[in-house]
Amino acid sequence: MLEALRTGPVDPHALREAVEHTAARHDALTGRLVTDGPEPRWHPLPVPRIAWQEEDLSTLAEADRATALRDLAQRHAGEPFDLAAGLLLRCRLVRLAADAHVLLLAVHHIAVDGRSMELLVGQVEEAYTAFAAGRRPADEGTGRLRLADVARWERRRTPDAATLDEWRRALEAGPPELRLPYDRPRLVRTALIPAELPFTLPAPGLAAFARAAGLTPFAAALSALTTALGQDTGGRDEVWLATVLSTRDRPGLADVVGPLTTTGLLRVDTAGAPSHRALAGRVAGALLTAHTRPEAHLAALGDLAEREYGIDRARLGQVLVVAQDAAPARPGGLFTPDGEAAAKRPTATAFDLVWSLRAGPDDVEGVLTYKAELFDAGTAAALVDRFGRALHDLLHTPDAPWRPEPGEAA
């Protein structure tokens, strides 16, 4: 994961101390991956290993600096990590001028999630303020939950037998297939670099609708996406979608740095031709079930599907939906995120479509990442348009059926 953080004049030595101090507070960043046994295991280190570099672009013409910074950020994001040596964090301080710098902060996804990156940035700011003033930051480690505590809890979680039986029956029947408008057949598992399509869709009153219905704006947007993609499931009254779930469901985990997310599989019941409003409620229920039941986690279900039913795990989820929260404002903070410099090239994905969504009060912003070997650019644009129409129908005709009755026009 990459953050590009703009700042003004800084003391490089104090900033490096701040990064090292912050990393040492978190066991997710002070360990290495050991593979000398039957299964990989995490071995703690006394201090974190951090790669620190400094670059000076101030001698370039001003018009060339932005391009050079973007290229440098891409190279920084693409450099390999050494997990066996415990190298999980790389930093580059880029000087653009005496009063303008950018800190490129790259952390391996095995160690952090999006919330963790927010925590790290805030803690580096606090530590830098102290080091730059010639004092050590306050020690806030006493009594704080650590990633090891989370691992122990996860190992003690007992699968719910009834929910597991439901998934067994569903897998026995086979996963429902979304009849997506593929331009070319899926011949083999591929890992080509996909294409991206950013979009902003109007959804006036989305937050107000969600609030009145007892939903989150993301659940409402996900319901519209279910409508857009789930019109044809081969006669099955279910839509299966994968989504990224936070596992910060215990008190005290909000401030733990670590990979506290998992991919869950949603089973949305569409039987009975529900209205848009009723379907939204079912989507919210499926989200809640996935959050609270580890049996719905995609990794466990994939193992079960392949081991007991001979089902390729790739068939369980054609589509992944990711909720993107707006970055919290940090008024007066040391850093300002530089989204242009941090923009990453799309990476290979196991899913045919990945929808990253930020549901706002009156619109939905996002990026559709699609496999270019399966879909043309025009088809991807048509899918986004279909999503926009479904949002309009949810907000303007919420009590109409979510899909046409047989014989009606779509």
CSV table of N, CA and C in Angstrom, one decimal, residues 91-195:
chain,number,residue,atom,x,y,z
A,91,CYS,N,10.4,3.9,2.8
A,91,CYS,CA,10.2,5.3,2.8
A,91,CYS,C,11.1,6.0,1.8
A,92,ARG,N,10.6,7.0,1.1
A,92,ARG,CA,11.5,7.9,0.3
A,92,ARG,C,11.0,9.3,0.6
A,93,LEU,N,11.9,10.1,1.0
A,93,LEU,CA,11.7,11.6,1.2
A,93,LEU,C,12.2,12.3,0.0
A,94,VAL,N,11.2,12.9,-0.7
A,94,VAL,CA,11.5,13.6,-2.0
A,94,VAL,C,11.5,15.1,-1.8
A,95,ARG,N,12.6,15.7,-2.1
A,95,ARG,CA,12.7,17.2,-2.0
A,95,ARG,C,12.3,17.8,-3.3
A,96,LEU,N,11.3,18.6,-3.3
A,96,LEU,CA,10.9,19.3,-4.5
A,96,LEU,C,11.4,20.8,-4.5
A,97,ALA,N,11.5,21.3,-3.3
A,97,ALA,CA,12.1,22.7,-3.1
A,97,ALA,C,12.4,22.8,-1.6
A,98,ALA,N,13.0,23.9,-1.2
A,98,ALA,CA,13.4,24.0,0.2
A,98,ALA,C,12.2,23.9,1.1
A,99,ASP,N,11.0,24.4,0.6
A,99,ASP,CA,9.8,24.4,1.4
A,99,ASP,C,8.8,23.4,0.9
A,100,ALA,N,9.2,22.4,0.1
A,100,ALA,CA,8.2,21.4,-0.4
A,100,ALA,C,8.8,20.1,-0.5
A,101,HIS,N,8.3,19.1,0.2
A,101,HIS,CA,8.7,17.7,0.2
A,101,HIS,C,7.5,16.8,0.0
A,102,VAL,N,7.8,15.6,-0.4
A,102,VAL,CA,6.8,14.5,-0.5
A,102,VAL,C,7.4,13.3,0.2
A,103,LEU,N,6.7,12.7,1.2
A,103,LEU,CA,7.1,11.4,1.8
A,103,LEU,C,6.4,10.3,1.1
A,104,LEU,N,7.1,9.4,0.5
A,104,LEU,CA,6.5,8.2,-0.1
A,104,LEU,C,6.6,7.1,0.9
A,105,LEU,N,5.4,6.6,1.3
A,105,LEU,CA,5.4,5.5,2.4
A,105,LEU,C,4.7,4.3,1.8
A,106,ALA,N,5.5,3.2,1.6
A,106,ALA,CA,5.0,2.0,1.1
A,106,ALA,C,5.1,0.9,2.1
A,107,VAL,N,4.0,0.2,2.4
A,107,VAL,CA,3.9,-0.9,3.4
A,107,VAL,C,3.3,-2.1,2.7
A,108,HIS,N,3.9,-3.3,3.0
A,108,HIS,CA,3.4,-4.5,2.4
A,108,HIS,C,2.0,-4.8,3.0
A,109,HIS,N,1.1,-5.3,2.1
A,109,HIS,CA,-0.3,-5.5,2.5
A,109,HIS,C,-0.5,-6.6,3.5
A,110,ILE,N,0.6,-7.4,3.7
A,110,ILE,CA,0.5,-8.5,4.7
A,110,ILE,C,0.5,-7.9,6.1
A,111,ALA,N,0.9,-6.6,6.2
A,111,ALA,CA,1.1,-6.0,7.5
A,111,ALA,C,0.0,-4.9,7.8
A,112,VAL,N,-0.7,-4.4,6.9
A,112,VAL,CA,-1.6,-3.3,7.1
A,112,VAL,C,-2.9,-3.4,6.3
A,113,ASP,N,-3.9,-2.6,6.7
A,113,ASP,CA,-5.0,-2.3,5.9
A,113,ASP,C,-5.2,-0.8,5.8
A,114,GLY,N,-6.3,-0.4,5.2
A,114,GLY,CA,-6.5,1.1,5.0
A,114,GLY,C,-6.5,1.8,6.3
A,115,ARG,N,-7.2,1.3,7.3
A,115,ARG,CA,-7.3,2.0,8.6
A,115,ARG,C,-5.9,2.1,9.2
A,116,SER,N,-5.1,1.0,9.0
A,116,SER,CA,-3.7,1.0,9.6
A,116,SER,C,-2.9,2.2,9.0
A,117,MET,N,-3.0,2.4,7.7
A,117,MET,CA,-2.3,3.5,7.0
A,117,MET,C,-2.7,4.8,7.6
A,118,GLU,N,-3.9,5.0,7.9
A,118,GLU,CA,-4.4,6.3,8.5
A,118,GLU,C,-3.7,6.4,9.9
A,119,LEU,N,-3.7,5.3,10.6
A,119,LEU,CA,-3.1,5.4,12.0
A,119,LEU,C,-1.6,5.7,11.9
A,120,LEU,N,-0.9,5.1,10.9
A,120,LEU,CA,0.6,5.3,10.8
A,120,LEU,C,0.9,6.7,10.5
A,121,VAL,N,0.1,7.3,9.5
A,121,VAL,CA,0.4,8.7,9.1
A,121,VAL,C,0.2,9.6,10.3
A,122,GLY,N,-0.9,9.4,11.0
A,122,GLY,CA,-1.2,10.3,12.2
A,122,GLY,C,-0.1,10.2,13.3
A,123,GLN,N,0.4,8.9,13.5
A,123,GLN,CA,1.4,8.7,14.5
A,123,GLN,C,2.7,9.2,14.1
A,124,VAL,N,3.1,9.1,12.8
A,124,VAL,CA,4.3,9.7,12.3
A,124,VAL,C,4.3,11.3,12.5
A,125,GLU,N,3.1,11.9,12.2
A,125,GLU,CA,3.0,13.3,12.4
A,125,GLU,C,3.3,13.7,13.9
A,126,GLU,N,2.7,13.0,14.8
A,126,GLU,CA,2.8,13.3,16.2
A,126,GLU,C,4.3,13.0,16.7
A,127,ALA,N,4.9,11.9,16.2
A,127,ALA,CA,6.3,11.7,16.6
A,127,ALA,C,7.2,12.7,16.0
A,128,TYR,N,7.0,13.1,14.8
A,128,TYR,CA,7.9,14.1,14.2
A,128,TYR,C,7.8,15.4,15.0
A,129,THR,N,6.6,15.8,15.4
A,129,THR,CA,6.5,17.1,16.1
A,129,THR,C,7.4,17.0,17.4
A,130,ALA,N,7.4,15.9,18.0
A,130,ALA,CA,8.3,15.7,19.2
A,130,ALA,C,9.8,15.7,18.9
A,131,PHE,N,10.2,14.9,17.9
A,131,PHE,CA,11.6,14.8,17.6
A,131,PHE,C,12.1,16.1,17.0
A,132,ALA,N,11.3,16.8,16.2
A,132,ALA,CA,11.8,18.1,15.7
A,132,ALA,C,12.0,19.1,16.8
A,133,ALA,N,11.2,19.0,17.9
A,133,ALA,CA,11.4,19.9,19.1
A,133,ALA,C,12.5,19.4,20.0
A,134,GLY,N,13.2,18.3,19.7
A,134,GLY,CA,14.2,17.9,20.5
A,134,GLY,C,13.8,17.0,21.7
A,135,ARG,N,12.6,16.4,21.7
A,135,ARG,CA,12.2,15.5,22.8
A,135,ARG,C,11.7,14.2,22.2
A,136,ARG,N,11.6,13.2,23.0
A,136,ARG,CA,11.0,11.9,22.6
A,136,ARG,C,9.5,12.0,22.7
A,137,PRO,N,8.8,11.3,21.8
A,137,PRO,CA,7.4,11.2,21.9
A,137,PRO,C,7.0,10.4,23.2
A,138,ALA,N,5.8,10.7,23.6
A,138,ALA,CA,5.2,9.9,24.8
A,138,ALA,C,5.1,8.5,24.4
A,139,ASP,N,5.4,7.6,25.4
A,139,ASP,CA,5.2,6.1,25.1
A,139,ASP,C,3.8,5.8,25.4
A,140,GLU,N,3.1,5.3,24.3
A,140,GLU,CA,1.7,5.0,24.4
A,140,GLU,C,1.4,3.5,24.3
A,141,GLY,N,2.5,2.7,24.5
A,141,GLY,CA,2.3,1.2,24.3
A,141,GLY,C,1.7,0.5,25.4
A,142,THR,N,1.7,1.0,26.6
A,142,THR,CA,1.2,0.2,27.7
A,142,THR,C,-0.3,0.0,27.7
A,143,GLY,N,-0.7,-1.3,27.8
A,143,GLY,CA,-2.1,-1.6,27.8
A,143,GLY,C,-2.8,-1.7,26.5
A,144,ARG,N,-2.0,-1.4,25.4
A,144,ARG,CA,-2.6,-1.3,24.1
A,144,ARG,C,-2.7,-2.8,23.5
A,145,LEU,N,-3.9,-3.0,22.8
A,145,LEU,CA,-4.0,-4.3,22.2
A,145,LEU,C,-3.0,-4.4,21.0
A,146,ARG,N,-2.6,-5.7,20.8
A,146,ARG,CA,-1.6,-5.9,19.7
A,146,ARG,C,-2.1,-6.9,18.7
A,147,LEU,N,-1.4,-7.0,17.6
A,147,LEU,CA,-1.9,-7.9,16.6
A,147,LEU,C,-1.9,-9.4,17.1
A,148,ALA,N,-1.0,-9.7,17.9
A,148,ALA,CA,-0.9,-11.1,18.5
A,148,ALA,C,-2.2,-11.4,19.2
A,149,ASP,N,-2.8,-10.4,19.9
A,149,ASP,CA,-4.1,-10.6,20.6
A,149,ASP,C,-5.2,-11.0,19.6
A,150,VAL,N,-5.2,-10.3,18.5
A,150,VAL,CA,-6.2,-10.5,17.5
A,150,VAL,C,-6.0,-11.9,16.9
A,151,ALA,N,-4.8,-12.4,16.7
A,151,ALA,CA,-4.6,-13.7,16.2
A,151,ALA,C,-5.1,-14.8,17.1
A,152,ARG,N,-4.9,-14.6,18.4
A,152,ARG,CA,-5.4,-15.5,19.4
A,152,ARG,C,-6.9,-15.6,19.4
A,153,TRP,N,-7.5,-14.4,19.3
A,153,TRP,CA,-9.0,-14.4,19.2
A,153,TRP,C,-9.5,-15.2,18.0
A,154,GLU,N,-8.9,-14.9,16.8
A,154,GLU,CA,-9.3,-15.5,15.6
A,154,GLU,C,-9.2,-17.0,15.7
A,155,ARG,N,-8.1,-17.5,16.3
A,155,ARG,CA,-8.0,-19.0,16.4
A,155,ARG,C,-9.0,-19.6,17.3
A,156,ARG,N,-9.6,-18.8,18.3
A,156,ARG,CA,-10.6,-19.4,19.2
A,156,ARG,C,-12.0,-19.3,18.7
A,157,ARG,N,-12.2,-18.6,17.6
A,157,ARG,CA,-13.5,-18.4,17.0
A,157,ARG,C,-14.0,-19.8,16.5
A,158,THR,N,-15.2,-20.2,17.0
A,158,THR,CA,-15.8,-21.5,16.6
A,158,THR,C,-16.8,-21.3,15.5
A,159,PRO,N,-16.7,-22.0,14.4
A,159,PRO,CA,-17.7,-21.8,13.3
A,159,PRO,C,-19.1,-22.2,13.8
A,160,ASP,N,-20.1,-21.5,13.3
A,160,ASP,CA,-21.5,-21.8,13.7
A,160,ASP,C,-21.9,-22.9,12.8
A,161,ALA,N,-22.3,-24.0,13.4
A,161,ALA,CA,-22.7,-25.3,12.7
A,161,ALA,C,-23.9,-25.0,11.7
A,162,ALA,N,-24.9,-24.3,12.2
A,162,ALA,CA,-26.0,-24.1,11.3
A,162,ALA,C,-25.7,-23.3,10.1
A,163,THR,N,-24.9,-22.2,10.3
A,163,THR,CA,-24.5,-21.4,9.1
A,163,THR,C,-23.6,-22.2,8.2
A,164,LEU,N,-22.7,-23.1,8.7
A,164,LEU,CA,-21.8,-23.9,7.9
A,164,LEU,C,-22.7,-24.9,7.1
A,165,ASP,N,-23.7,-25.4,7.7
A,165,ASP,CA,-24.6,-26.4,7.0
A,165,ASP,C,-25.3,-25.7,5.8
A,166,GLU,N,-25.7,-24.4,6.1
A,166,GLU,CA,-26.4,-23.7,5.0
A,166,GLU,C,-25.4,-23.5,3.8
A,167,TRP,N,-24.2,-23.2,4.1
A,167,TRP,CA,-23.2,-23.0,3.0
A,167,TRP,C,-22.9,-24.4,2.3
A,168,ARG,N,-22.9,-25.5,3.1
A,168,ARG,CA,-22.7,-26.8,2.4
A,168,ARG,C,-23.9,-27.1,1.5
A,169,ARG,N,-25.1,-26.8,1.9
A,169,ARG,CA,-26.2,-27.0,0.9
A,169,ARG,C,-26.1,-26.1,-0.3
A,170,ALA,N,-25.7,-24.9,-0.1
A,170,ALA,CA,-25.5,-24.0,-1.2
A,170,ALA,C,-24.4,-24.4,-2.2
A,171,LEU,N,-23.3,-24.9,-1.6
A,171,LEU,CA,-22.2,-25.4,-2.5
A,171,LEU,C,-22.6,-26.7,-3.2
A,172,GLU,N,-23.4,-27.5,-2.5
A,172,GLU,CA,-23.9,-28.7,-3.2
A,172,GLU,C,-24.7,-28.4,-4.4
A,173,ALA,N,-25.5,-27.3,-4.3
A,173,ALA,CA,-26.3,-26.9,-5.5
A,173,ALA,C,-25.5,-26.2,-6.5
A,174,GLY,N,-24.3,-25.7,-6.1
A,174,GLY,CA,-23.4,-25.0,-7.0
A,174,GLY,C,-23.6,-23.5,-7.0
A,175,PRO,N,-22.6,-22.7,-7.1
A,175,PRO,CA,-22.8,-21.2,-7.0
A,175,PRO,C,-23.6,-20.7,-8.2
A,176,PRO,N,-24.5,-19.8,-8.0
A,176,PRO,CA,-25.2,-19.2,-9.1
A,176,PRO,C,-24.2,-18.3,-9.9
A,177,GLU,N,-24.4,-18.3,-11.2
A,177,GLU,CA,-23.5,-17.6,-12.1
A,177,GLU,C,-24.2,-16.3,-12.5
A,178,LEU,N,-23.5,-15.2,-12.4
A,178,LEU,CA,-23.9,-13.9,-12.9
A,178,LEU,C,-23.7,-14.0,-14.4
A,179,ARG,N,-24.8,-13.8,-15.2
A,179,ARG,CA,-24.7,-13.8,-16.7
A,179,ARG,C,-24.2,-12.4,-17.1
A,180,LEU,N,-22.9,-12.1,-16.9
A,180,LEU,CA,-22.4,-10.9,-17.3
A,180,LEU,C,-22.1,-10.8,-18.8
A,181,PRO,N,-22.1,-9.6,-19.3
A,181,PRO,CA,-21.9,-9.4,-20.8
A,181,PRO,C,-20.5,-9.6,-21.2
A,182,TYR,N,-20.0,-10.8,-21.1
A,182,TYR,CA,-18.6,-11.0,-21.5
A,182,TYR,C,-18.4,-10.9,-23.0
A,183,ASP,N,-17.3,-10.2,-23.4
A,183,ASP,CA,-17.0,-10.1,-24.8
A,183,ASP,C,-16.2,-11.3,-25.4
A,184,ARG,N,-15.5,-12.0,-24.4
A,184,ARG,CA,-14.8,-13.1,-24.8
A,184,ARG,C,-14.9,-14.2,-23.7
A,185,PRO,N,-14.8,-15.4,-24.0
A,185,PRO,CA,-14.9,-16.5,-23.0
A,185,PRO,C,-13.7,-16.5,-22.1
A,186,ARG,N,-13.9,-17.0,-20.9
A,186,ARG,CA,-12.8,-17.2,-20.0
A,186,ARG,C,-12.3,-18.6,-20.3
A,187,LEU,N,-11.1,-18.6,-20.9
A,187,LEU,CA,-10.5,-19.9,-21.3
A,187,LEU,C,-9.7,-20.6,-20.2
A,188,VAL,N,-8.8,-19.8,-19.6
A,188,VAL,CA,-8.0,-20.3,-18.5
A,188,VAL,C,-7.9,-19.2,-17.4
A,189,ARG,N,-7.4,-19.6,-16.2
A,189,ARG,CA,-7.2,-18.6,-15.2
A,189,ARG,C,-6.1,-17.7,-15.7
A,190,THR,N,-6.3,-16.4,-15.7
A,190,THR,CA,-5.4,-15.5,-16.3
A,190,THR,C,-5.0,-14.4,-15.2
A,191,ALA,N,-3.9,-13.8,-15.3
A,191,ALA,CA,-3.4,-12.8,-14.4
A,191,ALA,C,-2.9,-11.6,-15.2
A,192,LEU,N,-3.6,-11.2,-16.2
A,192,LEU,CA,-3.2,-10.1,-17.0
A,192,LEU,C,-3.5,-8.8,-16.3
A,193,ILE,N,-2.8,-7.7,-16.6
A,193,ILE,CA,-3.0,-6.4,-16.0
A,193,ILE,C,-4.4,-5.9,-16.5
A,194,PRO,N,-5.3,-5.7,-15.6
A,194,PRO,CA,-6.6,-5.2,-16.0
A,194,PRO,C,-6.7,-3.7,-16.3
A,195,ALA,N,-7.8,-3.3,-16.8
A,195,ALA,CA,-8.0,-1.9,-17.1
A,195,ALA,C,-8.9,-1.3,-16.0
